[in-house]
Coordinates of C-alpha atoms in Angstrom, one line a residue:
M1 CA 102.0 108.2 114.8
H2 CA 105.1 110.1 113.6
V3 CA 106.1 109.1 110.0
L4 CA 109.0 110.3 107.8
V5 CA 108.4 109.7 104.1
V6 CA 111.4 109.3 101.8
H7 CA 110.9 109.8 98.1
N8 CA 112.9 110.9 95.0
R9 CA 110.2 112.6 92.9
Y10 CA 110.1 111.6 89.2
A11 CA 110.4 114.4 86.6
S12 CA 107.2 116.5 86.3
A13 CA 107.4 116.5 82.5
Q14 CA 105.5 113.2 82.4
P15 CA 102.7 111.8 84.6
S16 CA 103.9 109.6 87.5
G17 CA 101.6 107.2 89.2
E18 CA 104.2 106.8 91.9
N19 CA 104.4 110.5 92.7
K20 CA 100.6 110.5 92.9
V21 CA 100.5 107.5 95.3
V22 CA 103.1 109.1 97.6
D23 CA 101.2 112.4 97.7
Q24 CA 97.9 110.7 98.4
E25 CA 99.3 108.6 101.2
V26 CA 100.9 111.6 102.9
A27 CA 97.5 113.5 102.7
L28 CA 95.6 110.5 103.9
L29 CA 97.8 110.0 107.0
R30 CA 97.7 113.8 107.8
D31 CA 94.0 114.0 107.5
A32 CA 93.7 111.1 110.0
G33 CA 95.8 113.1 112.5
H34 CA 99.2 111.5 112.1
R35 CA 102.4 113.6 112.0
V36 CA 104.0 113.2 108.6
E37 CA 107.2 114.8 107.4
V38 CA 108.9 114.4 104.0
F39 CA 112.5 113.9 103.1
E40 CA 112.8 114.2 99.3
R41 CA 114.9 114.9 96.2
R42 CA 113.5 116.0 92.8
S43 CA 114.7 114.7 89.5
D44 CA 113.7 118.0 88.0
D45 CA 116.6 119.6 89.9
I46 CA 119.2 117.8 88.0
A47 CA 118.7 120.2 85.0
A48 CA 119.9 123.1 87.1
R49 CA 123.1 121.4 88.1
S50 CA 126.5 122.3 86.6
L51 CA 127.9 120.1 83.9
P52 CA 130.2 118.3 86.5
G53 CA 127.2 118.0 88.8
K54 CA 125.2 116.3 86.1
A55 CA 128.1 114.0 85.2
A56 CA 128.3 113.0 88.9
V57 CA 124.7 111.8 89.1
P58 CA 125.3 108.3 88.0
L59 CA 127.9 107.9 90.6
L60 CA 125.3 108.7 93.3
V61 CA 122.8 106.0 92.1
P62 CA 124.5 103.2 94.0
W63 CA 125.4 105.3 97.0
N64 CA 125.1 108.9 98.1
P65 CA 127.1 109.5 101.3
A66 CA 125.7 113.0 101.8
V67 CA 122.2 111.7 101.9
R68 CA 123.2 109.2 104.6
T69 CA 124.7 112.0 106.8
E70 CA 121.8 114.5 106.3
L71 CA 119.0 111.9 106.8
A72 CA 120.6 110.3 109.9
A73 CA 121.0 113.7 111.5
R74 CA 117.4 114.5 110.9
L75 CA 116.2 111.2 112.2
R76 CA 118.2 111.6 115.4
A77 CA 116.7 115.1 115.8
T78 CA 113.1 114.4 115.1
R79 CA 112.9 110.6 116.2
P80 CA 110.0 109.4 114.0
D81 CA 108.3 106.2 114.8
V82 CA 108.9 104.8 111.3
V83 CA 110.5 105.8 108.0
H84 CA 108.5 104.9 104.8
V85 CA 110.8 104.7 101.8
H86 CA 109.4 105.0 98.2
N87 CA 111.7 105.7 95.3
V88 CA 115.5 106.4 95.9
F89 CA 116.6 106.7 92.3
P90 CA 118.6 108.6 91.2
L91 CA 119.6 111.1 93.9
L92 CA 118.8 109.5 97.2
S93 CA 120.2 106.0 96.8
P94 CA 120.1 103.0 99.3
A95 CA 122.1 105.2 101.6
V96 CA 118.8 106.1 103.1
L97 CA 118.7 102.6 104.7
A98 CA 122.1 103.1 106.4
A99 CA 120.8 106.4 107.8
C100 CA 117.8 104.5 109.3
A101 CA 120.1 101.9 110.8
D102 CA 122.4 104.7 112.2
A103 CA 119.4 106.3 114.0
G104 CA 117.8 103.0 115.0
V105 CA 114.4 103.8 113.2
P106 CA 112.5 101.0 111.5
A107 CA 112.2 101.3 107.7
V108 CA 109.2 100.3 105.6
A109 CA 109.6 100.3 101.8
T110 CA 106.8 100.3 99.2
L111 CA 108.0 98.4 96.1
H112 CA 106.3 100.3 93.3
N113 CA 108.0 98.2 90.5
Y114 CA 110.6 95.4 90.1
T115 CA 113.9 97.4 90.7
Q116 CA 114.8 94.9 93.4
V117 CA 115.4 92.3 90.8
C118 CA 115.5 94.2 87.4
P119 CA 117.6 97.3 86.9
P120 CA 115.0 99.2 84.9
G121 CA 112.2 97.8 87.1
T122 CA 110.0 96.7 84.2
L123 CA 110.7 93.0 83.7
Q124 CA 110.5 93.7 80.0
R125 CA 112.9 93.9 77.1
D126 CA 112.1 94.8 73.4
G127 CA 108.4 94.9 74.2
R128 CA 108.2 91.4 75.7
P129 CA 108.4 90.0 79.3
C130 CA 111.9 89.3 80.4
T131 CA 113.2 87.7 83.6
E132 CA 116.9 87.2 82.7
C133 CA 118.2 89.2 85.7
V134 CA 115.8 87.7 88.2
G135 CA 117.7 85.6 90.6
T136 CA 121.1 86.8 89.3
K137 CA 123.5 88.7 91.5
A138 CA 125.3 91.0 88.9
A139 CA 122.4 91.8 86.5
L140 CA 124.7 91.5 83.6
P141 CA 122.0 90.7 81.0
A142 CA 120.5 94.2 81.6
V143 CA 123.8 95.8 80.9
R144 CA 124.5 93.7 77.9
H145 CA 121.1 94.6 76.4
G146 CA 121.1 98.2 77.6
C147 CA 117.7 97.7 79.2
Y148 CA 117.5 101.3 80.8
R149 CA 116.9 103.9 78.1
N150 CA 118.4 101.5 75.5
S151 CA 121.8 102.4 76.8
R152 CA 124.4 100.1 78.3
L153 CA 126.1 103.1 79.9
A154 CA 122.9 104.3 81.5
T155 CA 122.1 100.8 82.7
V156 CA 125.4 100.3 84.5
P157 CA 124.7 102.4 87.6
L158 CA 121.4 100.6 88.1
A159 CA 123.0 97.2 87.8
V160 CA 125.8 98.1 90.1
S161 CA 123.3 99.4 92.7
L162 CA 121.2 96.3 92.5
S163 CA 124.2 94.1 92.9
V164 CA 126.1 95.9 95.8
N165 CA 122.9 96.9 97.7
R166 CA 121.0 93.7 97.5
R167 CA 121.8 92.6 101.1
R168 CA 121.4 96.1 102.5
W169 CA 117.8 96.2 101.1
W170 CA 117.0 92.8 102.3
S171 CA 118.4 93.3 105.7
G172 CA 117.8 97.0 106.3
V173 CA 114.0 97.1 105.5
T174 CA 111.8 95.8 108.3
R175 CA 108.7 95.5 106.1
F176 CA 108.3 95.5 102.3
L177 CA 105.0 96.6 101.0
C178 CA 104.1 94.9 97.6
I179 CA 101.4 96.6 95.8
S180 CA 100.0 93.3 94.3
A181 CA 100.2 89.6 95.0
A182 CA 101.5 89.1 91.5
Q183 CA 104.4 91.3 92.3
R184 CA 105.1 89.6 95.6
D185 CA 105.1 86.2 93.9
V186 CA 107.8 87.4 91.4
L187 CA 109.9 88.8 94.3
V188 CA 109.6 85.7 96.5
R189 CA 110.7 83.5 93.5
A190 CA 113.7 85.9 93.1
G191 CA 114.8 85.0 96.7
M192 CA 113.6 88.0 98.6
P193 CA 112.6 87.3 102.3
A194 CA 109.0 86.2 102.0
E195 CA 108.3 86.8 105.7
R196 CA 108.9 90.5 105.2
L197 CA 106.9 90.9 102.0
A198 CA 103.4 92.0 102.6
V199 CA 100.7 92.9 100.0
K200 CA 99.2 96.3 100.5
H201 CA 97.3 97.5 97.5
N202 CA 97.4 101.3 96.6
F203 CA 94.2 103.1 97.6
V204 CA 92.5 105.7 95.4
P205 CA 90.7 108.8 96.8
E206 CA 87.0 109.2 96.2
P207 CA 86.8 110.8 92.8
G208 CA 83.8 113.0 93.7
V209 CA 82.1 112.1 90.4
V210 CA 80.8 108.6 89.4
R211 CA 79.4 107.6 86.0
A212 CA 75.7 108.2 85.9
G213 CA 74.8 106.9 82.4
G214 CA 76.4 104.5 79.9
G215 CA 79.4 106.7 79.1
E216 CA 80.3 108.5 75.8
H217 CA 83.8 107.3 74.9
L218 CA 86.4 104.6 75.5
L219 CA 89.4 106.0 77.4
Y220 CA 93.1 105.3 77.5
L221 CA 94.6 107.3 80.3
G222 CA 98.4 107.0 80.9
R223 CA 101.9 107.2 79.6
L224 CA 102.3 106.8 75.9
A225 CA 104.9 104.1 75.9
E226 CA 105.5 100.7 74.4
A227 CA 105.2 98.9 77.7
K228 CA 101.7 100.4 78.3
G229 CA 100.4 98.7 75.2
V230 CA 99.8 101.9 73.2
R231 CA 100.9 100.3 69.9
L232 CA 98.8 97.3 70.7
L233 CA 95.8 99.5 71.3
M234 CA 96.3 101.3 68.0
A235 CA 96.5 98.0 66.1
A236 CA 93.3 96.7 67.9
W237 CA 91.4 99.9 67.1
D238 CA 92.5 99.7 63.4
R239 CA 91.0 96.2 63.3
L240 CA 87.7 97.4 64.9
A241 CA 87.6 100.4 62.5
A242 CA 88.1 98.2 59.5
D243 CA 85.1 96.1 60.7
G244 CA 82.8 99.0 61.1
G245 CA 83.9 100.4 64.5
V246 CA 82.1 100.2 67.9
G247 CA 79.9 103.3 67.8
V248 CA 81.9 105.3 70.3
P249 CA 85.2 107.2 70.0
L250 CA 88.5 106.4 71.6
V251 CA 90.0 109.2 73.7
I252 CA 93.7 108.9 74.4
A253 CA 95.1 111.1 77.3
G254 CA 98.7 111.3 78.3
T255 CA 102.2 112.0 77.0
G256 CA 105.4 110.0 76.6
P257 CA 107.9 108.7 74.0
L258 CA 105.2 107.6 71.5
E259 CA 103.3 111.0 71.5
A260 CA 104.4 111.9 68.0
E261 CA 103.3 108.5 66.7
V262 CA 99.9 108.7 68.5
T263 CA 99.3 112.2 67.3
A264 CA 100.0 111.2 63.6
W265 CA 97.8 108.1 63.9
A266 CA 94.9 110.1 65.4
A267 CA 95.1 113.0 63.0
G268 CA 92.1 113.4 60.7
R269 CA 90.1 110.5 62.3
D270 CA 86.6 110.9 63.6
D271 CA 86.8 107.9 65.8
V272 CA 89.9 108.9 67.8
R273 CA 90.8 112.0 69.8
Y274 CA 94.2 112.6 71.2
V275 CA 93.8 115.2 74.0
G276 CA 97.3 115.5 75.5
L277 CA 98.0 115.5 79.2
Y278 CA 95.0 115.9 81.5
D279 CA 95.1 117.6 84.9
T280 CA 93.5 115.9 87.9
D281 CA 90.0 117.3 87.4
Q282 CA 90.0 116.6 83.7
C283 CA 91.0 113.0 84.4
R284 CA 88.2 112.5 86.9
G285 CA 85.7 113.9 84.4
A286 CA 87.0 111.8 81.5
L287 CA 86.9 108.7 83.7
A288 CA 83.2 109.3 84.7
R289 CA 82.2 109.7 81.1
S290 CA 83.8 106.5 79.9
V291 CA 82.0 103.5 78.6
A292 CA 85.2 101.6 79.7
V293 CA 88.8 102.3 80.5
L294 CA 91.5 100.4 78.5
A295 CA 94.7 99.2 80.1
P296 CA 96.5 96.9 77.5
S297 CA 99.9 96.9 79.1
T298 CA 102.4 94.5 77.6
W299 CA 104.7 94.5 80.7
L300 CA 103.7 92.9 84.0
E301 CA 102.2 95.8 85.8
A302 CA 103.0 95.8 89.5
F303 CA 99.6 97.5 90.2
G304 CA 97.7 99.4 87.6
L305 CA 96.4 102.5 89.3
V306 CA 94.2 103.6 86.3
A307 CA 92.1 100.4 86.7
V308 CA 91.3 101.2 90.3
E309 CA 90.6 104.8 89.4
A310 CA 88.1 103.6 86.8
M311 CA 86.4 101.3 89.3
A312 CA 86.2 104.2 91.7
A313 CA 84.2 106.1 89.0
G314 CA 81.9 103.1 88.5
V315 CA 83.5 102.3 85.1
P316 CA 84.5 98.7 83.9
V317 CA 88.0 98.0 82.7
V318 CA 89.4 96.2 79.7
A319 CA 92.9 95.2 80.7
A320 CA 95.7 92.7 79.9
G321 CA 95.2 89.4 81.7
H322 CA 98.6 89.3 83.4
G323 CA 100.5 90.9 86.2
A324 CA 98.4 92.8 88.8
F325 CA 95.4 93.3 86.4
A326 CA 94.6 89.6 86.8
E327 CA 93.9 90.2 90.5
L328 CA 92.4 93.7 90.2
V329 CA 89.9 93.0 87.4
E330 CA 87.4 90.1 87.9
D331 CA 87.0 88.9 84.3
G332 CA 83.3 89.2 83.3
V333 CA 82.3 90.9 86.5
T334 CA 84.2 94.2 86.9
G335 CA 85.6 94.2 83.4
L336 CA 87.2 92.0 80.8
L337 CA 90.7 90.6 80.5
H338 CA 92.3 90.2 77.1
R339 CA 95.2 87.8 76.1
P340 CA 98.4 89.9 76.7
G341 CA 100.0 91.2 73.6
E342 CA 97.3 90.0 71.3
A343 CA 95.6 92.8 69.2
A344 CA 92.7 90.5 68.2
S345 CA 91.9 89.5 71.7
L346 CA 91.9 93.2 72.8
A347 CA 89.7 94.2 69.9
S348 CA 87.2 91.4 70.8
C349 CA 87.0 92.6 74.4
I350 CA 86.5 96.2 73.3
R351 CA 83.6 95.1 71.1
R352 CA 82.1 93.0 73.9
I353 CA 82.3 95.8 76.5
T354 CA 80.5 98.3 74.1
A355 CA 78.0 95.9 72.6
D356 CA 75.6 95.4 75.6
A357 CA 74.8 98.6 77.4
A358 CA 72.8 96.9 80.3
R359 CA 75.7 94.4 80.9
N360 CA 78.2 97.3 80.9
R361 CA 76.2 99.3 83.5
E362 CA 76.1 96.1 85.7
M363 CA 79.9 95.7 85.4
G364 CA 80.3 99.4 86.4
R365 CA 78.2 98.9 89.5
A366 CA 80.2 95.8 90.4
A367 CA 83.5 97.7 89.8
R368 CA 82.4 100.5 92.2
R369 CA 81.5 97.9 94.9
H370 CA 85.0 96.3 94.4
Y371 CA 86.6 99.7 94.9
E372 CA 84.7 100.4 98.0
Q373 CA 85.6 97.0 99.6
G374 CA 89.2 96.9 98.7
F375 CA 90.7 100.3 97.5
S376 CA 88.9 103.1 99.3
P377 CA 90.8 105.6 101.6
A378 CA 89.4 104.0 104.7
V379 CA 90.7 100.6 103.7
G380 CA 94.1 102.1 102.6
L381 CA 94.6 103.9 105.9
E382 CA 93.8 100.9 108.0
R383 CA 96.3 98.7 106.1
L384 CA 99.0 101.3 106.0
V385 CA 98.9 101.9 109.7
E386 CA 98.7 98.2 110.4
E387 CA 101.9 97.7 108.4
Y388 CA 103.7 100.6 110.3
R389 CA 102.7 99.0 113.6
T390 CA 104.0 95.6 112.4
A391 CA 107.3 97.2 111.4
I392 CA 107.7 99.0 114.7
A393 CA 106.9 95.8 116.7
G394 CA 109.4 93.9 114.6
R395 CA 112.2 96.4 115.2
E396 CA 111.4 96.4 118.9
A397 CA 111.5 92.6 119.0
M398 CA 114.8 92.6 117.3
G399 CA 116.2 95.1 119.7
T400 CA 115.0 93.0 122.7
E401 CA 116.6 89.9 121.2
T402 CA 119.9 91.7 120.7
M403 CA 119.9 93.0 124.3
G404 CA 119.1 89.5 125.5
G405 CA 121.8 87.9 123.5
S406 CA 124.4 90.4 124.8
K407 CA 123.9 89.6 128.4

């Protein structure tokens, strides 16, 4: 199969699960013998633009005509079987869908977040779940509240793009790939075409190292941001420390807007280590040495990659019991689910997951089995190619109907 992957890469200054997923899928397809090309833009390149060029970036968010022309020409020249669209913000824009239509190539789009119904894509405001824009056409609440980067001005291009490109997305994509059933449910309730919304979980490559013993630390691995539950984790850990601790240290790995706050909180403590941003090998090693991985997100995660990475390493997860985590983690079997946003509940789950070593090891083995059955590369490849074939067949059927109706 010949696939063209379309992706606007997120800035490299902070970890991006989405960039990782795209790279892993490209490698997976190529290793299986498929021909894969990439059409991309990089957010890192914005810094090198002139001042007028930087000022023009918001104008390209709803529509980039140059991208439409360039991509359509490439599609006509190379004739891929299918185009797989990932992120188009801020430099690609939904103009990529017009290019696919121009060239007559079916488009599949993975929905990594909620940008189809929420301008910043988080379904969260002020640290709490928010669905004010879901089901609206103009997304005015997001502008009023300045939901993207706490700025009304920065939110406007996203709200405009959502409003003016809604029909183009819903009619121009042959197959939407939701990364969890929880995400699909939200999007169907928002009015997206249910018949074209399929659930395809992200896969995780074999880590190469699996936990052998009981682990030596608890691990938070991810972006240091409010939505990821970092402040909630600090509050829960302070509760545990005041009650005597749990006997193993907490390791926090990552970077983000709360880095200074986390650094100050961890300074001088024996029970917490802030280690900064880990590379891939360091992440794998840290996962395999974990008693449990903590994922206390306060927003409705569309997937939760770190939970599956933990399960691949044979490590149980303590996660917020909402969003995708509620389907990824089987409470009491592959990990524990705490009440979202509640520090006391999170602290209780952390104490439970560390208190019984035998039970913890049993959960780790169950987590590994769950990974093998649902999130391995073999499973990921099968489901991805199946969705491509469905999209291609759907486009061919549409073409046949159109020809039949024109006679």
